[in-house]
């Protein structure tokens, strides 16, 4: 199992000119993995791109965190449907493959 790498939220907030309270709120909504070590807030490095996307939606488009949560849910559902669609198309192209009614 791979070890998670973290960055200080203070460093992120300074670099992006964002309030720490916003990063905490984003973490509380479960939009990005955030951990607290004592009084230090840490952000998972693997989730930095997600955090940047959430901040763009929030700042540039004025979408509140509840709206971003709904958008994330819908985007995940679209990804699931696309994967299901790919699998069904694959089965249609290979009717004799495993899992097909003819097999």
XYZ file of N, CA and C in Angstrom:
309
model
N 0.839 -1.177 0.000
C 0.000 0.000 0.000
C 0.887 1.244 0.000
N 0.554 2.188 -0.849
C 1.378 3.375 -1.007
C 1.095 4.389 0.099
N 2.141 5.013 0.609
C 2.028 6.018 1.650
C 1.523 7.327 1.054
N 0.553 7.949 1.700
C -0.010 9.226 1.247
C 0.964 10.355 1.599
N 1.172 11.280 0.670
C 2.030 12.441 0.892
C 1.138 13.654 1.110
N 1.528 14.509 2.022
C 0.695 15.641 2.426
C 1.461 16.950 2.276
N 0.722 18.032 2.102
C 1.285 19.383 2.070
C 0.524 20.222 3.090
N 1.212 21.137 3.682
C 0.586 22.020 4.658
C -0.431 22.920 3.962
N -1.614 23.021 4.541
C -2.646 23.895 3.989
C -2.207 25.354 4.058
N -1.393 25.694 5.062
C -0.891 27.074 5.169
C -0.058 27.437 3.943
N 0.787 26.511 3.501
C 1.622 26.745 2.317
C 0.731 26.893 1.087
N -0.239 26.001 0.950
C -1.168 26.068 -0.182
C -1.922 27.394 -0.180
N -2.449 27.786 0.973
C -3.240 29.021 1.077
C -2.400 30.254 0.762
N -1.164 30.259 1.204
C -0.271 31.383 0.907
C -0.011 31.465 -0.590
N 0.250 30.332 -1.204
C 0.553 30.301 -2.637
C -0.655 30.711 -3.484
N -1.843 30.249 -3.113
C -3.051 30.504 -3.908
C -3.881 31.683 -3.397
N -3.433 32.332 -2.330
C -4.148 33.468 -1.751
C -5.582 33.077 -1.387
N -5.692 32.010 -0.609
C -6.975 31.459 -0.196
C -7.016 31.428 1.324
N -8.194 31.656 1.885
C -8.358 31.577 3.327
C -8.317 30.120 3.789
N -7.658 29.872 4.896
C -7.569 28.531 5.459
C -8.958 27.995 5.803
N -9.849 28.876 6.232
C -11.212 28.441 6.588
C -11.932 27.835 5.381
N -11.660 28.346 4.187
C -12.273 27.786 2.983
C -11.744 26.378 2.714
N -10.443 26.185 2.866
C -9.853 24.861 2.667
C -10.417 23.881 3.697
N -10.564 24.330 4.932
C -11.172 23.474 5.971
C -12.600 23.099 5.584
N -13.378 24.074 5.118
C -14.767 23.817 4.732
C -14.837 22.832 3.563
N -13.948 22.987 2.602
C -13.894 22.063 1.463
C -13.602 20.651 1.957
N -12.702 20.538 2.918
C -12.397 19.242 3.510
C -13.585 18.674 4.269
N -14.302 19.513 5.003
C -15.469 19.057 5.762
C -16.568 18.543 4.845
N -16.696 19.123 3.675
C -17.686 18.658 2.699
C -17.251 17.362 2.030
N -16.000 16.960 2.255
C -15.508 15.731 1.653
C -15.136 15.893 0.190
N -14.962 17.127 -0.247
C -14.605 17.384 -1.641
C -13.137 17.102 -1.903
N -12.314 17.210 -0.864
C -10.875 16.971 -0.959
C -10.436 16.341 0.360
N -9.470 15.433 0.289
C -8.980 14.789 1.509
C -8.086 15.759 2.275
N -8.523 16.090 3.477
C -7.803 17.000 4.356
C -7.661 16.316 5.712
N -6.512 16.462 6.337
C -6.286 15.884 7.662
C -5.802 16.980 8.593
N -6.023 16.766 9.876
C -5.572 17.714 10.884
C -4.600 17.002 11.808
N -3.432 17.597 11.960
C -2.430 17.098 12.898
C -2.203 18.194 13.926
N -2.830 18.045 15.077
C -2.777 19.102 16.078
C -3.587 20.283 15.571
N -2.938 21.420 15.409
C -3.625 22.587 14.852
C -3.245 22.818 13.388
N -2.468 21.900 12.836
C -1.991 22.001 11.453
C -2.939 21.257 10.509
N -3.404 21.933 9.460
C -4.249 21.312 8.441
C -3.354 20.874 7.296
N -3.560 19.636 6.837
C -2.743 19.063 5.774
C -3.650 18.631 4.621
N -3.142 18.777 3.392
C -3.886 18.406 2.186
C -3.126 17.277 1.499
N -3.859 16.242 1.087
C -3.239 15.131 0.369
C -2.747 15.629 -0.985
N -1.494 15.367 -1.301
C -0.894 15.804 -2.566
C -1.707 15.291 -3.752
N -2.206 14.061 -3.654
C -2.982 13.467 -4.743
C -4.278 14.233 -5.019
N -4.698 15.085 -4.097
C -5.962 15.806 -4.230
C -5.784 17.289 -4.556
N -4.556 17.703 -4.824
C -4.320 19.120 -5.121
C -5.056 19.575 -6.377
N -5.068 18.744 -7.412
C -5.775 19.118 -8.647
C -7.270 19.259 -8.374
N -7.805 18.367 -7.530
C -9.225 18.469 -7.164
C -9.489 19.754 -6.396
N -8.595 20.093 -5.477
C -8.752 21.316 -4.696
C -8.694 22.544 -5.600
N -7.772 22.555 -6.549
C -7.681 23.675 -7.491
C -8.973 23.806 -8.306
N -9.534 22.668 -8.740
C -10.774 22.683 -9.513
C -11.931 23.223 -8.660
N -12.012 22.783 -7.419
C -13.060 23.254 -6.512
C -12.927 24.760 -6.296
N -11.702 25.228 -6.109
C -11.485 26.666 -5.898
C -11.870 27.477 -7.134
N -11.584 26.938 -8.331
C -11.985 27.649 -9.553
C -13.509 27.736 -9.652
N -14.182 26.631 -9.363
C -15.648 26.646 -9.399
C -16.201 27.641 -8.381
N -15.588 27.661 -7.216
C -16.054 28.538 -6.137
C -15.760 30.007 -6.435
N -14.521 30.299 -6.802
C -14.107 31.694 -6.978
C -14.507 32.269 -8.334
N -14.220 31.543 -9.403
C -14.464 32.078 -10.747
C -15.936 32.064 -11.125
N -16.652 31.010 -10.723
C -18.048 30.878 -11.117
C -19.016 31.197 -9.989
N -18.500 31.394 -8.779
C -19.356 31.768 -7.659
C -20.266 30.646 -7.182
N -19.850 29.404 -7.359
C -20.666 28.262 -6.947
C -20.338 27.938 -5.488
N -21.388 27.795 -4.677
C -21.157 27.474 -3.270
C -20.771 26.001 -3.116
N -20.352 25.638 -1.911
C -19.840 24.286 -1.694
C -20.910 23.226 -1.885
N -22.164 23.539 -1.544
C -23.250 22.590 -1.778
C -23.404 22.324 -3.275
N -23.294 23.373 -4.084
C -23.383 23.230 -5.537
C -22.227 22.429 -6.095
N -21.033 22.661 -5.570
C -19.855 21.918 -6.025
C -19.998 20.449 -5.657
N -20.556 20.181 -4.487
C -20.789 18.795 -4.077
C -21.741 18.109 -5.059
N -22.795 18.809 -5.461
C -23.749 18.257 -6.433
C -23.073 18.049 -7.790
N -22.260 18.996 -8.209
C -21.538 18.871 -9.483
C -20.618 17.659 -9.443
N -19.884 17.484 -8.353
C -18.986 16.333 -8.220
C -19.756 15.024 -8.289
N -20.914 14.963 -7.639
C -21.734 13.757 -7.674
C -22.158 13.455 -9.107
N -22.632 14.480 -9.812
C -23.090 14.279 -11.188
C -21.939 13.886 -12.114
N -20.777 14.504 -11.935
C -19.616 14.152 -12.765
C -19.191 12.714 -12.524
N -19.214 12.274 -11.277
C -18.863 10.885 -10.974
C -19.872 9.937 -11.600
N -21.135 10.298 -11.556
C -22.172 9.460 -12.175
C -21.965 9.376 -13.689
N -21.603 10.495 -14.318
C -21.323 10.504 -15.758
C -20.150 9.579 -16.067
N -19.084 9.639 -15.250
C -17.923 8.753 -15.459
C -18.333 7.288 -15.363
N -19.172 6.966 -14.386
C -19.644 5.589 -14.237
C -20.448 5.148 -15.459
N -21.321 6.014 -15.932
C -22.130 5.680 -17.104
C -21.270 5.545 -18.355
N -20.246 6.380 -18.478
C -19.341 6.265 -19.618
C -18.589 4.947 -19.587
N -18.149 4.530 -18.406
C -17.447 3.254 -18.279
C -18.389 2.103 -18.618
N -19.618 2.180 -18.155
C -20.604 1.150 -18.482
C -20.878 1.123 -19.980
N -20.970 2.288 -20.579
C -21.196 2.395 -22.023
C -20.037 1.768 -22.796
N -18.799 2.044 -22.379
C -17.622 1.446 -23.030
C -17.671 -0.072 -22.940
N -18.040 -0.581 -21.769
C -18.106 -2.028 -21.576
C -19.180 -2.639 -22.472
N -20.321 -2.006 -22.569
C -21.394 -2.530 -23.422
C -21.001 -2.492 -24.897
N -20.330 -1.426 -25.324
C -19.866 -1.341 -26.713
C -18.830 -2.429 -27.004
N -17.973 -2.679 -26.035
C -16.954 -3.723 -26.185
C -17.625 -5.085 -26.357
N -18.650 -5.342 -25.568
C -19.376 -6.609 -25.682
C -20.083 -6.735 -27.021
N -20.616 -5.621 -27.532
C -21.291 -5.661 -28.832
C -20.315 -5.971 -29.955
N -19.084 -5.464 -29.866
C -18.067 -5.719 -30.882
C -17.540 -7.141 -30.821
N -17.584 -7.754 -29.649
C -17.050 -9.104 -29.465
C -18.156 -10.003 -28.906
N -19.130 -10.383 -29.750
C -20.280 -11.136 -29.237
C -19.923 -12.506 -28.711
N -18.812 -13.093 -29.088
C -18.455 -14.430 -28.618
C -17.563 -14.408 -27.399
N -17.273 -13.221 -26.880
C -16.358 -13.084 -25.744
C -16.966 -13.542 -24.446
N -16.146 -13.574 -23.380
C -16.645 -13.995 -22.077
C -17.745 -13.061 -21.590
N -18.724 -13.624 -20.957
C -19.823 -12.827 -20.431
C -20.939 -12.602 -21.427
N -20.753 -13.057 -22.642
C -21.809 -12.882 -23.644
C -22.804 -14.029 -23.536
N -24.015 -13.829 -23.983
C -25.020 -14.886 -23.902
C -24.642 -16.112 -24.720
N -23.815 -15.961 -25.764
C -23.435 -17.079 -26.628
C -22.339 -17.936 -26.013
N -21.626 -17.384 -25.021
C -20.458 -18.098 -24.461
C -20.874 -19.194 -23.510
